[in-house]
GROMACS .gro file of C-alpha atoms in nm:
model
  309
    1UNK     CA    1   1.805   5.861  -4.109
    2UNK     CA    2   2.001   5.540  -4.071
    3UNK     CA    3   2.150   5.406  -4.392
    4UNK     CA    4   2.469   5.263  -4.533
    5UNK     CA    5   2.681   5.249  -4.847
    6UNK     CA    6   2.591   5.472  -5.140
    7UNK     CA    7   2.261   5.573  -4.984
    8UNK     CA    8   2.435   5.706  -4.674
    9UNK     CA    9   2.685   5.901  -4.884
   10UNK     CA   10   2.405   6.055  -5.091
   11UNK     CA   11   2.202   6.151  -4.783
   12UNK     CA   12   2.501   6.324  -4.629
   13UNK     CA   13   2.587   6.508  -4.949
   14UNK     CA   14   2.246   6.613  -5.081
   15UNK     CA   15   1.986   6.509  -4.825
   16UNK     CA   16   1.693   6.283  -4.904
   17UNK     CA   17   1.539   6.333  -5.248
   18UNK     CA   18   1.181   6.287  -5.364
   19UNK     CA   19   1.080   6.300  -5.729
   20UNK     CA   20   0.716   6.379  -5.804
   21UNK     CA   21   0.589   6.458  -6.155
   22UNK     CA   22   0.945   6.476  -6.282
   23UNK     CA   23   1.057   6.734  -6.025
   24UNK     CA   24   1.311   6.631  -5.760
   25UNK     CA   25   1.341   6.813  -5.430
   26UNK     CA   26   1.606   6.744  -5.169
   27UNK     CA   27   1.564   6.791  -4.795
   28UNK     CA   28   1.854   6.803  -4.552
   29UNK     CA   29   1.859   6.522  -4.296
   30UNK     CA   30   2.094   6.389  -4.032
   31UNK     CA   31   2.228   6.057  -4.161
   32UNK     CA   32   2.440   5.791  -3.996
   33UNK     CA   33   2.522   5.423  -4.027
   34UNK     CA   34   2.557   5.383  -3.650
   35UNK     CA   35   2.228   5.331  -3.460
   36UNK     CA   36   2.411   5.412  -3.136
   37UNK     CA   37   2.427   5.776  -3.247
   38UNK     CA   38   2.046   5.797  -3.262
   39UNK     CA   39   1.862   5.859  -2.935
   40UNK     CA   40   1.535   6.002  -2.797
   41UNK     CA   41   1.331   5.931  -3.111
   42UNK     CA   42   0.957   5.994  -3.076
   43UNK     CA   43   0.853   5.801  -3.389
   44UNK     CA   44   1.094   5.551  -3.540
   45UNK     CA   45   0.997   5.423  -3.886
   46UNK     CA   46   1.129   5.085  -3.997
   47UNK     CA   47   1.148   5.087  -4.376
   48UNK     CA   48   1.376   4.792  -4.446
   49UNK     CA   49   1.323   4.449  -4.595
   50UNK     CA   50   1.218   4.171  -4.361
   51UNK     CA   51   1.553   3.996  -4.397
   52UNK     CA   52   1.729   4.302  -4.248
   53UNK     CA   53   1.507   4.330  -3.939
   54UNK     CA   54   1.696   4.068  -3.738
   55UNK     CA   55   2.016   4.267  -3.787
   56UNK     CA   56   1.871   4.590  -3.650
   57UNK     CA   57   1.634   4.446  -3.388
   58UNK     CA   58   1.869   4.480  -3.092
   59UNK     CA   59   1.929   4.849  -3.171
   60UNK     CA   60   1.565   4.962  -3.167
   61UNK     CA   61   1.481   5.009  -2.799
   62UNK     CA   62   1.789   5.224  -2.713
   63UNK     CA   63   1.701   5.468  -2.993
   64UNK     CA   64   1.357   5.547  -2.853
   65UNK     CA   65   1.253   5.829  -2.623
   66UNK     CA   66   1.087   5.713  -2.296
   67UNK     CA   67   0.746   5.719  -2.469
   68UNK     CA   68   0.882   5.659  -2.819
   69UNK     CA   69   0.701   5.450  -3.077
   70UNK     CA   70   0.820   5.216  -3.353
   71UNK     CA   71   0.623   5.225  -3.678
   72UNK     CA   72   0.706   4.919  -3.892
   73UNK     CA   73   0.645   5.037  -4.249
   74UNK     CA   74   0.699   4.688  -4.384
   75UNK     CA   75   0.519   4.462  -4.629
   76UNK     CA   76   0.367   4.124  -4.562
   77UNK     CA   77   0.277   3.992  -4.218
   78UNK     CA   78   0.484   4.173  -3.951
   79UNK     CA   79   0.621   4.010  -3.636
   80UNK     CA   80   0.368   4.189  -3.412
   81UNK     CA   81   0.064   4.060  -3.605
   82UNK     CA   82  -0.029   3.726  -3.446
   83UNK     CA   83   0.078   3.815  -3.089
   84UNK     CA   84  -0.175   4.103  -3.094
   85UNK     CA   85  -0.457   3.924  -3.278
   86UNK     CA   86  -0.729   3.715  -3.115
   87UNK     CA   87  -0.710   3.414  -3.347
   88UNK     CA   88  -0.724   3.032  -3.337
   89UNK     CA   89  -0.343   3.032  -3.342
   90UNK     CA   90  -0.297   3.235  -3.024
   91UNK     CA   91   0.021   3.438  -2.999
   92UNK     CA   92   0.260   3.171  -3.129
   93UNK     CA   93   0.541   3.330  -3.334
   94UNK     CA   94   0.584   3.258  -3.704
   95UNK     CA   95   0.908   3.097  -3.818
   96UNK     CA   96   0.885   3.297  -4.142
   97UNK     CA   97   0.899   3.632  -3.957
   98UNK     CA   98   1.117   3.679  -3.649
   99UNK     CA   99   1.164   3.304  -3.622
  100UNK     CA  100   1.441   3.350  -3.364
  101UNK     CA  101   1.231   3.594  -3.159
  102UNK     CA  102   1.485   3.877  -3.183
  103UNK     CA  103   1.232   4.155  -3.240
  104UNK     CA  104   0.983   4.019  -2.991
  105UNK     CA  105   1.246   4.011  -2.716
  106UNK     CA  106   1.402   4.345  -2.808
  107UNK     CA  107   1.086   4.553  -2.834
  108UNK     CA  108   0.774   4.543  -2.613
  109UNK     CA  109   0.461   4.518  -2.826
  110UNK     CA  110   0.313   4.828  -2.660
  111UNK     CA  111   0.586   5.029  -2.833
  112UNK     CA  112   0.456   4.928  -3.176
  113UNK     CA  113   0.212   5.129  -3.390
  114UNK     CA  114   0.089   4.933  -3.690
  115UNK     CA  115   0.091   5.073  -4.040
  116UNK     CA  116  -0.007   4.986  -4.396
  117UNK     CA  117   0.173   5.166  -4.676
  118UNK     CA  118   0.010   5.230  -5.013
  119UNK     CA  119   0.278   5.434  -5.186
  120UNK     CA  120   0.384   5.345  -5.539
  121UNK     CA  121   0.749   5.445  -5.559
  122UNK     CA  122   1.091   5.317  -5.654
  123UNK     CA  123   1.451   5.402  -5.578
  124UNK     CA  124   1.555   5.626  -5.866
  125UNK     CA  125   1.908   5.675  -5.731
  126UNK     CA  126   2.087   5.641  -5.397
  127UNK     CA  127   1.895   5.859  -5.152
  128UNK     CA  128   1.625   5.948  -5.408
  129UNK     CA  129   1.276   5.797  -5.429
  130UNK     CA  130   1.049   5.853  -5.728
  131UNK     CA  131   0.680   5.852  -5.642
  132UNK     CA  132   0.457   5.710  -5.913
  133UNK     CA  133   0.098   5.714  -5.798
  134UNK     CA  134  -0.067   5.633  -5.467
  135UNK     CA  135   0.032   5.827  -5.158
  136UNK     CA  136  -0.164   5.666  -4.874
  137UNK     CA  137  -0.068   5.552  -4.525
  138UNK     CA  138  -0.290   5.378  -4.269
  139UNK     CA  139  -0.193   5.382  -3.901
  140UNK     CA  140  -0.350   5.178  -3.624
  141UNK     CA  141  -0.300   5.050  -3.273
  142UNK     CA  142  -0.267   4.670  -3.257
  143UNK     CA  143  -0.525   4.666  -2.973
  144UNK     CA  144  -0.780   4.857  -3.183
  145UNK     CA  145  -0.783   5.170  -2.969
  146UNK     CA  146  -0.780   5.524  -3.110
  147UNK     CA  147  -0.473   5.660  -2.935
  148UNK     CA  148  -0.329   6.007  -2.900
  149UNK     CA  149   0.006   5.896  -3.045
  150UNK     CA  150  -0.159   5.766  -3.362
  151UNK     CA  151  -0.364   6.084  -3.403
  152UNK     CA  152  -0.057   6.303  -3.349
  153UNK     CA  153   0.152   6.115  -3.604
  154UNK     CA  154  -0.132   6.115  -3.857
  155UNK     CA  155  -0.157   6.492  -3.820
  156UNK     CA  156   0.216   6.539  -3.875
  157UNK     CA  157   0.219   6.317  -4.184
  158UNK     CA  158  -0.091   6.479  -4.332
  159UNK     CA  159   0.068   6.821  -4.290
  160UNK     CA  160   0.371   6.694  -4.484
  161UNK     CA  161   0.158   6.597  -4.784
  162UNK     CA  162   0.081   6.231  -4.718
  163UNK     CA  163  -0.276   6.105  -4.721
  164UNK     CA  164  -0.290   5.945  -4.376
  165UNK     CA  165  -0.573   5.789  -4.178
  166UNK     CA  166  -0.604   5.611  -3.844
  167UNK     CA  167  -0.788   5.278  -3.835
  168UNK     CA  168  -0.928   5.084  -3.539
  169UNK     CA  169  -0.892   4.763  -3.745
  170UNK     CA  170  -0.526   4.759  -3.840
  171UNK     CA  171  -0.509   4.377  -3.856
  172UNK     CA  172  -0.781   4.383  -4.118
  173UNK     CA  173  -0.601   4.654  -4.317
  174UNK     CA  174  -0.270   4.466  -4.301
  175UNK     CA  175  -0.431   4.146  -4.428
  176UNK     CA  176  -0.608   4.314  -4.718
  177UNK     CA  177  -0.277   4.451  -4.843
  178UNK     CA  178  -0.094   4.126  -4.763
  179UNK     CA  179  -0.338   3.938  -4.990
  180UNK     CA  180  -0.227   4.151  -5.282
  181UNK     CA  181   0.140   4.129  -5.192
  182UNK     CA  182   0.132   3.750  -5.162
  183UNK     CA  183  -0.040   3.726  -5.499
  184UNK     CA  184   0.114   3.987  -5.725
  185UNK     CA  185   0.472   4.004  -5.594
  186UNK     CA  186   0.564   3.642  -5.672
  187UNK     CA  187   0.363   3.638  -5.994
  188UNK     CA  188   0.538   3.954  -6.115
  189UNK     CA  189   0.877   3.789  -6.064
  190UNK     CA  190   0.781   3.461  -6.231
  191UNK     CA  191   0.609   3.630  -6.526
  192UNK     CA  192   0.828   3.944  -6.541
  193UNK     CA  193   0.509   4.149  -6.551
  194UNK     CA  194   0.376   4.483  -6.431
  195UNK     CA  195   0.065   4.515  -6.217
  196UNK     CA  196  -0.155   4.611  -6.509
  197UNK     CA  197  -0.020   4.330  -6.727
  198UNK     CA  198  -0.096   4.065  -6.464
  199UNK     CA  199  -0.456   4.182  -6.439
  200UNK     CA  200  -0.510   4.210  -6.815
  201UNK     CA  201  -0.350   3.878  -6.911
  202UNK     CA  202  -0.628   3.616  -6.912
  203UNK     CA  203  -0.409   3.335  -6.777
  204UNK     CA  204  -0.226   3.537  -6.514
  205UNK     CA  205  -0.553   3.705  -6.423
  206UNK     CA  206  -0.723   3.370  -6.356
  207UNK     CA  207  -0.430   3.254  -6.144
  208UNK     CA  208  -0.428   3.581  -5.948
  209UNK     CA  209  -0.802   3.552  -5.881
  210UNK     CA  210  -0.760   3.196  -5.757
  211UNK     CA  211  -0.478   3.297  -5.521
  212UNK     CA  212  -0.666   3.599  -5.390
  213UNK     CA  213  -0.964   3.375  -5.320
  214UNK     CA  214  -0.744   3.139  -5.119
  215UNK     CA  215  -0.593   3.423  -4.916
  216UNK     CA  216  -0.937   3.573  -4.855
  217UNK     CA  217  -1.057   3.237  -4.719
  218UNK     CA  218  -0.741   3.211  -4.507
  219UNK     CA  219  -0.805   3.549  -4.347
  220UNK     CA  220  -1.160   3.447  -4.265
  221UNK     CA  221  -1.035   3.122  -4.109
  222UNK     CA  222  -0.797   3.330  -3.898
  223UNK     CA  223  -1.098   3.515  -3.757
  224UNK     CA  224  -1.082   3.834  -3.963
  225UNK     CA  225  -1.383   4.011  -4.110
  226UNK     CA  226  -1.265   4.130  -4.450
  227UNK     CA  227  -1.489   4.381  -4.631
  228UNK     CA  228  -1.324   4.321  -4.968
  229UNK     CA  229  -1.382   4.096  -5.268
  230UNK     CA  230  -1.144   3.933  -5.512
  231UNK     CA  231  -1.260   4.166  -5.788
  232UNK     CA  232  -1.200   4.472  -5.573
  233UNK     CA  233  -0.841   4.359  -5.515
  234UNK     CA  234  -0.800   4.299  -5.889
  235UNK     CA  235  -0.929   4.649  -5.963
  236UNK     CA  236  -0.690   4.796  -5.707
  237UNK     CA  237  -0.403   4.614  -5.877
  238UNK     CA  238  -0.509   4.742  -6.218
  239UNK     CA  239  -0.514   5.099  -6.086
  240UNK     CA  240  -0.138   5.073  -6.023
  241UNK     CA  241  -0.087   5.073  -6.400
  242UNK     CA  242   0.261   4.986  -6.521
  243UNK     CA  243   0.408   4.984  -6.170
  244UNK     CA  244   0.656   4.710  -6.085
  245UNK     CA  245   0.621   4.529  -5.755
  246UNK     CA  246   0.900   4.566  -5.501
  247UNK     CA  247   0.988   4.200  -5.547
  248UNK     CA  248   1.023   4.242  -5.923
  249UNK     CA  249   1.243   4.548  -5.872
  250UNK     CA  250   1.468   4.343  -5.643
  251UNK     CA  251   1.478   4.053  -5.889
  252UNK     CA  252   1.581   4.281  -6.176
  253UNK     CA  253   1.866   4.414  -5.962
  254UNK     CA  254   1.980   4.067  -5.859
  255UNK     CA  255   1.889   4.121  -5.493
  256UNK     CA  256   1.752   3.856  -5.254
  257UNK     CA  257   1.374   3.845  -5.263
  258UNK     CA  258   1.158   3.933  -4.962
  259UNK     CA  259   0.962   3.610  -4.993
  260UNK     CA  260   0.920   3.495  -4.632
  261UNK     CA  261   0.725   3.790  -4.492
  262UNK     CA  262   0.531   3.856  -4.813
  263UNK     CA  263   0.438   3.499  -4.906
  264UNK     CA  264   0.585   3.247  -4.664
  265UNK     CA  265   0.406   3.389  -4.360
  266UNK     CA  266   0.065   3.328  -4.518
  267UNK     CA  267   0.169   2.981  -4.632
  268UNK     CA  268   0.281   2.906  -4.275
  269UNK     CA  269  -0.046   3.033  -4.127
  270UNK     CA  270  -0.244   2.815  -4.370
  271UNK     CA  271  -0.037   2.511  -4.270
  272UNK     CA  272  -0.102   2.579  -3.901
  273UNK     CA  273  -0.476   2.600  -3.974
  274UNK     CA  274  -0.467   2.290  -4.201
  275UNK     CA  275  -0.615   2.495  -4.483
  276UNK     CA  276  -0.543   2.373  -4.836
  277UNK     CA  277  -0.427   2.645  -5.077
  278UNK     CA  278  -0.309   2.463  -5.393
  279UNK     CA  279  -0.258   2.767  -5.616
  280UNK     CA  280  -0.074   2.972  -5.354
  281UNK     CA  281   0.141   2.672  -5.259
  282UNK     CA  282   0.245   2.609  -5.620
  283UNK     CA  283   0.346   2.971  -5.672
  284UNK     CA  284   0.529   2.967  -5.336
  285UNK     CA  285   0.730   2.666  -5.448
  286UNK     CA  286   0.824   2.836  -5.774
  287UNK     CA  287   0.926   3.170  -5.626
  288UNK     CA  288   1.133   3.000  -5.355
  289UNK     CA  289   1.342   2.840  -5.628
  290UNK     CA  290   1.353   3.165  -5.824
  291UNK     CA  291   1.514   3.317  -5.516
  292UNK     CA  292   1.798   3.063  -5.554
  293UNK     CA  293   1.895   3.187  -5.900
  294UNK     CA  294   2.239   3.297  -5.782
  295UNK     CA  295   2.314   2.959  -5.620
  296UNK     CA  296   2.488   2.692  -5.834
  297UNK     CA  297   2.245   2.419  -5.934
  298UNK     CA  298   2.439   2.148  -5.752
  299UNK     CA  299   2.409   2.344  -5.424
  300UNK     CA  300   2.046   2.453  -5.443
  301UNK     CA  301   1.903   2.154  -5.255
  302UNK     CA  302   2.112   2.249  -4.951
  303UNK     CA  303   2.005   2.615  -4.968
  304UNK     CA  304   1.629   2.562  -4.974
  305UNK     CA  305   1.455   2.732  -4.682
  306UNK     CA  306   1.100   2.824  -4.591
  307UNK     CA  307   0.934   2.482  -4.567
  308UNK     CA  308   0.649   2.594  -4.343
  309UNK     CA  309   0.414   2.308  -4.432
   0.00000   0.00000   0.00000
């Protein structure tokens, strides 16, 4: 595992910890903060925030075995999404994700195996994750094929206790989750609310439904066939109970918010398609400024980023 700071120290001392039903188990791992010490990796999972990907992009290819695969376990719209999707936008990169093209240049797209993570968890302590509810992972080739590498990895993960499936429509699966992320993550920060609270509150619930409807229409305009309804996404959110979104957890800890990949990418796609999304745009404007809460008021105008319209 590659980590730094307190997490690295904890991994070296105790191994990685997982808390399930109040019981924590630790598993010994090799941990380093130097990617140059990692080589010949068969499956390399990227589990960092979007804003950290540029920093590590140049280190990815040297870590892989000759036939090694990168599995981006990231939220939002990943950098490989549009270049591997037959859409009205072609393969033009998004400024909101990999705007400088670092990942695209550093890693051939054929090395990427798509994934969608449905695991409700939070960092309980450095090197320790507490799992709350769902435990699902979807894997899929960006070209829609059912490959041997995806089947092999799914088998390994299933044997470890994860519920893992392989999909031949990974773009569809990514978008369905991205709809929820782009809706509930910013709303949770602005309203300081759990998943269940956002669904139950009549005002937040109406706003969430309006945003989900806009993102559903956006996916359709992009050429996706989405077998999901707004109400199904609302029910899925309610099933998370009192879980806090990752963006809310970051906000409570005073960390920068992962707004570009989770929200900005969809706003940028809508702008490219000339699709009006008034509710999503209003929430985007609000959460962008919420992300500036550590910047002095007189300097905020100079720090504003993410104008994708």
